[in-house]
Tab-separated table of C-alpha atoms in Angstrom:
chain	number	residue	atom	x	y	z
A	1	MET	CA	118.764	25.816	68.002
A	2	ARG	CA	121.282	25.193	70.773
A	3	LYS	CA	119.785	23.811	73.989
A	4	LYS	CA	120.228	25.990	77.046
A	5	SER	CA	122.495	24.487	79.706
A	6	PRO	CA	120.793	23.703	83.027
A	7	THR	CA	121.482	26.008	85.963
A	8	SER	CA	121.540	25.538	89.718
A	9	GLN	CA	118.108	27.175	89.734
A	10	ASP	CA	116.807	24.318	87.556
A	11	VAL	CA	118.374	21.804	89.932
A	12	ALA	CA	116.765	23.503	92.941
A	13	ARG	CA	113.353	23.510	91.266
A	14	LEU	CA	113.535	19.818	90.365
A	15	ALA	CA	114.836	18.790	93.804
A	16	GLY	CA	112.313	20.966	95.628
A	17	VAL	CA	114.952	22.871	97.607
A	18	SER	CA	116.384	26.386	97.685
A	19	GLN	CA	119.156	27.441	95.358
A	20	SER	CA	121.430	28.000	98.343
A	21	THR	CA	120.920	24.356	99.370
A	22	VAL	CA	122.121	23.236	95.925
A	23	SER	CA	125.208	25.380	96.376
A	24	TYR	CA	125.824	23.937	99.863
A	25	VAL	CA	125.668	20.403	98.441
A	26	LEU	CA	128.150	21.316	95.699
A	27	THR	CA	130.605	23.155	97.938
A	28	GLY	CA	130.196	21.221	101.188
A	29	SER	CA	130.142	24.546	103.050
A	30	ARG	CA	127.078	23.629	105.144
A	31	PRO	CA	125.849	20.354	106.689
A	32	ILE	CA	122.975	18.936	104.611
A	33	SER	CA	120.756	15.965	105.528
A	34	GLU	CA	121.332	12.752	103.587
A	35	SER	CA	117.819	12.733	102.102
A	36	THR	CA	118.182	16.315	100.847
A	37	ARG	CA	121.641	15.627	99.452
A	38	THR	CA	120.294	12.585	97.593
A	39	ARG	CA	117.446	14.628	96.036
A	40	VAL	CA	119.867	17.313	94.884
A	41	GLU	CA	122.361	14.811	93.466
A	42	ASP	CA	119.574	12.946	91.648
A	43	ALA	CA	118.376	16.227	90.118
A	44	ILE	CA	121.950	17.085	89.060
A	45	ASP	CA	122.312	13.707	87.352
A	46	LYS	CA	118.918	13.924	85.662
A	47	LEU	CA	119.534	17.419	84.285
A	48	GLY	CA	123.197	16.891	83.466
A	49	TYR	CA	124.145	20.030	85.398
A	50	HIS	CA	127.829	20.999	85.547
A	51	PRO	CA	128.915	23.999	87.690
A	52	ASN	CA	130.970	26.592	85.895
A	53	SER	CA	134.583	25.748	86.667
A	54	GLY	CA	136.048	28.556	84.559
A	55	ALA	CA	135.363	31.167	87.186
A	56	ARG	CA	136.985	29.039	89.892
A	57	THR	CA	140.074	28.678	87.696
A	58	LEU	CA	140.123	32.439	87.285
A	59	ARG	CA	140.440	32.890	91.040
A	60	SER	CA	143.856	31.277	90.956
A	61	GLN	CA	144.885	33.464	88.005
A	62	ARG	CA	144.265	36.667	90.008
A	63	SER	CA	142.937	39.067	87.389
A	64	GLY	CA	142.903	41.823	90.009
A	65	VAL	CA	139.472	43.032	88.832
A	66	ILE	CA	136.257	43.182	90.858
A	67	GLY	CA	132.951	43.533	89.028
A	68	LEU	CA	130.584	46.079	90.604
A	69	MET	CA	126.945	45.945	89.496
A	70	VAL	CA	125.363	49.319	90.244
A	71	PRO	CA	121.681	50.344	90.150
A	72	GLU	CA	120.232	52.735	87.612
A	73	ALA	CA	121.055	56.356	88.359
A	74	ASP	CA	118.097	58.452	89.524
A	75	ALA	CA	117.451	61.657	91.423
A	76	ASP	CA	119.721	60.343	94.186
A	77	ASP	CA	122.645	59.600	91.868
A	78	GLY	CA	124.872	61.571	94.260
A	79	VAL	CA	124.269	58.798	96.794
A	80	LEU	CA	125.268	56.190	94.208
A	81	MET	CA	128.536	58.025	93.547
A	82	VAL	CA	129.354	57.914	97.271
A	83	PHE	CA	129.163	54.107	97.146
A	84	ILE	CA	131.099	53.819	93.875
A	85	GLY	CA	133.841	56.179	95.019
A	86	ALA	CA	134.308	54.490	98.398
A	87	ILE	CA	134.300	50.988	96.872
A	88	ALA	CA	136.845	51.988	94.205
A	89	ARG	CA	139.179	53.585	96.757
A	90	GLU	CA	139.007	50.622	99.135
A	91	ALA	CA	139.496	48.133	96.290
A	92	GLN	CA	142.568	50.028	95.104
A	93	ARG	CA	143.970	49.856	98.629
A	94	PHE	CA	143.948	46.047	98.283
A	95	GLY	CA	145.333	46.141	94.737
A	96	TYR	CA	142.072	45.639	92.808
A	97	ASP	CA	140.479	47.590	89.973
A	98	ILE	CA	136.706	47.996	89.532
A	99	LEU	CA	134.648	47.107	86.455
A	100	LEU	CA	131.203	48.767	86.487
A	101	VAL	CA	128.145	46.881	85.249
A	102	THR	CA	124.716	48.539	85.231
A	103	ALA	CA	121.674	46.908	86.826
A	104	GLN	CA	119.673	47.477	83.626
A	105	GLU	CA	121.498	44.440	82.223
A	106	GLY	CA	120.186	42.216	85.053
A	107	ALA	CA	121.084	38.524	84.888
A	108	ARG	CA	122.225	38.991	81.281
A	109	GLY	CA	124.886	41.423	82.466
A	110	ILE	CA	126.169	38.877	84.982
A	111	HIS	CA	126.423	36.213	82.273
A	112	ARG	CA	128.259	38.645	79.997
A	113	VAL	CA	130.806	39.615	82.648
A	114	VAL	CA	131.438	36.003	83.650
A	115	ARG	CA	131.950	34.956	80.017
A	116	THR	CA	134.661	37.573	79.540
A	117	GLY	CA	136.674	35.968	82.342
A	118	VAL	CA	137.797	39.422	83.482
A	119	CYS	CA	136.449	39.521	87.054
A	120	GLU	CA	137.556	37.306	89.895
A	121	ALA	CA	134.796	38.451	92.250
A	122	LEU	CA	131.597	40.503	92.244
A	123	ILE	CA	129.801	43.098	94.355
A	124	LEU	CA	126.056	43.506	93.723
A	125	MET	CA	124.374	46.713	94.880
A	126	GLU	CA	120.719	47.399	95.680
A	127	LEU	CA	119.587	43.810	95.733
A	128	GLY	CA	115.896	43.048	95.462
A	129	ARG	CA	114.121	40.737	97.899
A	130	HIS	CA	114.080	38.078	95.171
A	131	ASP	CA	116.815	39.124	92.763
A	132	GLU	CA	117.324	37.414	89.387
A	133	ARG	CA	121.028	38.267	89.476
A	134	VAL	CA	121.841	35.898	92.350
A	135	ALA	CA	121.262	32.689	90.344
A	136	PRO	CA	123.845	33.366	87.604
A	137	VAL	CA	126.347	34.606	90.184
A	138	ILE	CA	126.051	31.344	92.136
A	139	ASP	CA	126.369	29.405	88.856
A	140	SER	CA	129.537	31.321	87.996
A	141	GLY	CA	131.396	30.028	91.041
A	142	LEU	CA	132.762	33.519	91.715
A	143	PRO	CA	132.861	34.766	95.307
A	144	PHE	CA	130.480	37.681	95.776
A	145	VAL	CA	129.157	40.208	98.251
A	146	THR	CA	125.758	41.871	98.132
A	147	ILE	CA	124.982	45.338	99.430
A	148	GLY	CA	121.387	44.551	100.264
A	149	LYS	CA	119.934	41.571	102.105
A	150	PRO	CA	117.638	39.306	100.056
A	151	ASP	CA	114.886	37.278	101.716
A	152	GLU	CA	116.941	34.117	101.346
A	153	PHE	CA	120.574	34.195	102.394
A	154	PRO	CA	122.627	33.518	99.214
A	155	GLN	CA	125.922	31.679	98.826
A	156	GLY	CA	127.691	34.996	99.169
A	157	SER	CA	128.257	37.499	101.949
A	158	VAL	CA	125.873	40.327	102.794
A	159	VAL	CA	126.944	43.789	103.969
A	160	ASP	CA	124.248	46.384	104.498
A	161	LEU	CA	122.662	48.922	106.806
A	162	ASP	CA	120.443	47.422	109.489
A	163	PHE	CA	117.194	48.748	108.063
A	164	GLU	CA	115.029	47.008	110.665
A	165	MET	CA	116.914	48.917	113.356
A	166	LEU	CA	116.509	52.103	111.325
A	167	GLY	CA	112.730	51.672	111.378
A	168	GLN	CA	112.733	51.137	115.118
A	169	MET	CA	114.951	54.192	115.670
A	170	VAL	CA	112.591	56.425	113.688
A	171	VAL	CA	109.587	55.217	115.692
A	172	GLU	CA	111.423	55.716	118.993
A	173	ARG	CA	112.437	59.265	118.048
A	174	ALA	CA	108.900	60.136	116.949
A	175	LEU	CA	107.569	58.922	120.304
A	176	GLU	CA	110.301	60.762	122.241
A	177	GLU	CA	109.326	63.962	120.409
A	178	GLN	CA	105.681	63.357	121.429
A	179	CYS	CA	104.440	62.844	117.875
A	180	ASP	CA	100.983	61.412	117.231
A	181	HIS	CA	101.599	60.478	113.592
A	182	LEU	CA	104.534	59.182	111.542
A	183	LEU	CA	104.297	60.051	107.839
A	184	LEU	CA	106.577	57.893	105.686
A	185	PHE	CA	107.054	59.631	102.334
A	186	GLY	CA	108.580	58.408	99.069
A	187	ALA	CA	105.853	55.818	98.282
A	188	PRO	CA	107.245	53.061	100.553
A	189	ASP	CA	104.198	50.828	100.081
A	190	ARG	CA	104.871	50.626	96.322
A	191	LYS	CA	108.532	49.798	96.986
A	192	ARG	CA	108.117	46.781	99.260
A	193	HIS	CA	109.838	44.696	96.560
A	194	ARG	CA	113.062	46.457	97.568
A	195	ASN	CA	114.875	44.685	100.366
A	196	ASP	CA	115.784	47.919	102.177
A	197	VAL	CA	112.228	49.280	102.137
A	198	SER	CA	110.626	45.989	103.203
A	199	ARG	CA	113.070	45.608	106.108
A	200	PHE	CA	112.628	49.235	107.156
A	201	LEU	CA	108.838	48.886	107.167
A	202	ALA	CA	109.142	45.686	109.215
A	203	GLY	CA	111.161	47.649	111.788
A	204	VAL	CA	108.604	50.460	111.833
A	205	GLU	CA	105.726	48.029	112.233
A	206	ASP	CA	107.497	46.208	115.075
A	207	GLY	CA	108.297	49.468	116.835
A	208	ALA	CA	104.845	50.999	116.422
A	209	ASP	CA	102.895	47.810	117.125
A	210	GLU	CA	102.361	48.520	120.821
A	211	ALA	CA	102.839	52.287	120.714
A	212	GLU	CA	100.153	54.896	120.239
A	213	LEU	CA	101.598	56.111	116.971
A	214	ASP	CA	99.607	56.385	113.751
A	215	VAL	CA	101.828	55.315	110.827
A	216	VAL	CA	100.823	56.671	107.385
A	217	LEU	CA	102.449	55.501	104.129
A	218	ASP	CA	102.360	58.441	101.725
A	219	GLY	CA	102.470	57.741	98.004
A	220	GLY	CA	101.965	61.295	96.771
A	221	PRO	CA	104.416	63.757	95.184
A	222	LEU	CA	107.327	64.767	97.379
A	223	ALA	CA	106.465	68.443	96.926
A	224	ASP	CA	103.141	67.766	98.675
A	225	VAL	CA	104.704	66.148	101.747
A	226	PRO	CA	104.516	69.247	104.021
A	227	ASP	CA	100.816	69.805	103.216
A	228	GLN	CA	99.996	66.125	103.635
A	229	ALA	CA	101.601	66.184	107.098
A	230	LEU	CA	99.644	69.320	107.967
A	231	ARG	CA	96.366	67.664	106.963
A	232	LEU	CA	97.114	64.753	109.290
A	233	THR	CA	97.898	66.973	112.259
A	234	LEU	CA	94.978	68.075	114.404
A	235	PRO	CA	95.312	71.005	116.850
A	236	SER	CA	97.709	70.190	119.714
A	237	GLN	CA	99.081	67.207	117.745
A	238	ARG	CA	102.460	66.611	116.124
A	239	THR	CA	103.549	64.644	113.039
A	240	ALA	CA	106.987	63.182	112.306
A	241	LEU	CA	108.098	62.764	108.666
A	242	PHE	CA	110.662	60.320	107.307
A	243	GLY	CA	111.652	58.754	104.005
A	244	ILE	CA	114.342	56.328	102.821
A	245	THR	CA	114.229	58.012	99.404
A	246	GLY	CA	113.351	61.555	98.376
A	247	VAL	CA	115.001	63.108	101.426
A	248	ARG	CA	116.544	66.064	99.597
A	249	GLN	CA	113.299	66.877	97.749
A	250	ALA	CA	111.321	66.726	100.995
A	251	LEU	CA	113.862	68.976	102.712
A	252	PHE	CA	113.562	71.603	99.991
A	253	ALA	CA	109.757	71.384	100.018
A	254	MET	CA	109.621	71.867	103.781
A	255	ALA	CA	112.107	74.730	103.680
A	256	ALA	CA	110.105	76.438	100.912
A	257	THR	CA	106.821	76.215	102.848
A	258	GLY	CA	108.235	77.177	106.226
A	259	ALA	CA	107.410	73.742	107.640
A	260	LEU	CA	110.915	73.316	109.076
A	261	VAL	CA	110.149	75.905	111.761
A	262	ASP	CA	106.630	74.614	112.416
A	263	GLU	CA	106.600	72.798	115.776
A	264	SER	CA	103.674	70.616	114.666
A	265	ARG	CA	105.836	68.918	112.014
A	266	LEU	CA	109.142	67.182	112.708
A	267	LEU	CA	111.320	66.035	109.818
A	268	ILE	CA	113.749	63.203	110.593
A	269	ALA	CA	116.365	63.021	107.838
A	270	LEU	CA	118.369	60.055	106.551
A	271	SER	CA	121.412	61.789	105.158
A	272	GLY	CA	125.108	61.155	104.844
A	273	GLU	CA	125.994	64.822	104.498
A	274	ASP	CA	126.200	67.636	107.032
A	275	LEU	CA	122.851	69.361	106.599
A	276	VAL	CA	124.090	72.528	108.303
A	277	ASP	CA	126.438	73.033	105.334
A	278	VAL	CA	123.386	72.941	103.052
A	279	SER	CA	121.439	75.528	105.050
A	280	PRO	CA	121.483	76.884	108.631
A	281	LEU	CA	117.717	76.219	108.668
A	282	LEU	CA	118.502	72.492	108.771
A	283	ALA	CA	120.513	72.655	111.990
A	284	SER	CA	117.513	71.536	114.068
A	285	VAL	CA	116.624	68.552	111.859
A	286	PRO	CA	117.276	65.216	113.637
A	287	GLN	CA	119.593	63.307	111.320
A	288	ILE	CA	120.476	59.621	110.955
A	289	ASP	CA	123.749	58.688	109.265
A	290	PRO	CA	123.293	55.739	106.820
A	291	ARG	CA	127.056	55.089	106.978
A	292	ARG	CA	127.426	54.565	103.249
A	293	VAL	CA	131.213	54.905	103.175
A	294	GLU	CA	131.684	52.358	105.969
A	295	ILE	CA	129.325	49.903	104.258
A	296	SER	CA	131.204	50.291	100.974
A	297	GLU	CA	134.556	49.698	102.630
A	298	LEU	CA	133.255	46.687	104.567
A	299	ALA	CA	131.858	45.170	101.354
A	300	VAL	CA	135.306	45.298	99.735
A	301	GLN	CA	137.018	43.986	102.872
A	302	GLU	CA	134.556	41.090	103.026
A	303	LEU	CA	135.162	40.229	99.384
A	304	VAL	CA	138.923	40.264	99.937
A	305	ARG	CA	138.405	37.884	102.875
A	306	LEU	CA	136.465	35.475	100.642
A	307	LEU	CA	139.190	35.685	98.007
A	308	ARG	CA	142.248	35.352	100.206
A	309	VAL	CA	141.321	33.341	103.303
A	310	ASP	CA	141.233	29.567	102.786
A	311	GLY	CA	137.900	28.081	103.796
A	312	ALA	CA	136.257	31.496	104.251
A	313	GLY	CA	132.486	31.171	104.132
A	314	PRO	CA	129.735	33.715	103.546
A	315	ARG	CA	128.323	35.757	106.415
A	316	ILE	CA	125.943	38.622	107.104
A	317	THR	CA	127.226	41.975	108.402
A	318	LEU	CA	124.594	44.577	109.274
A	319	VAL	CA	125.860	48.059	110.132
A	320	GLU	CA	123.927	49.974	112.775
A	321	PRO	CA	122.563	53.391	111.776
A	322	ARG	CA	123.502	56.182	114.164
A	323	TRP	CA	122.212	59.576	115.125
A	324	VAL	CA	124.277	62.569	114.037
A	325	GLU	CA	124.864	64.711	117.076
A	326	GLY	CA	124.315	68.383	116.376
């Protein structure tokens, strides 16, 4: 049976450093202490690790193809299509085509795409806090951009919504509207493994830490959100509702129960579409624009910078959410 080749993750584990540190030693893109460099180089020698040079060669060949790894489609697949469409259009503007790879394939999908030698760069969507796909991408030597900010900054650029700011904005609006409770629907507590949810919750917790606002993480069915908010709300109190996911389902549930016109419950919506076009009843719903098209375009522009600018290094770009003025 053929022995598996060592990876940069194996080197990092043996040297007792992060995978990004291994990459910095290999590329010289960051200053590294002599003792750390020695540990990494010793681990490389011991394991017999050789970075993949094929992908770097490909960069000079200019295949004109960008690999886009997309998440599994779900109830919000319309949102996914917004990202895919905007990325494809912006890539075409720079003369690149898009090759779609599904997240179900995970790290195996990355290995498969790299082996084909088709893509000269990659965009990874919906990154987890600790995502298995980052290791093979770093090993490939291909420049890459992530839409989603992992806990540890990878050897690739990050473009994403500022979810910490989003959490703070929701808390501030709830307090401005004199709400006593903030109900976060869509089971956020069970989704802390997602980088967007964990960062959003960190923003909420920071914002509500010194405020008199009771934050409730709801894990029940979306159809029950209006009733759950009503149960929280005592006479002369008010409850704000917000969710990163399940927004459309919650909107329909609240419209069906009459909760949208109930002053004791305030829905704050994260939506990239004009809600008034969906229903006139939604005209009074405070709305935050997640700026999905701008994020998609920036991700492509950042990847083009990494591909075309000599010495370009990775960086983090967080896009501020903004209120939609009615």
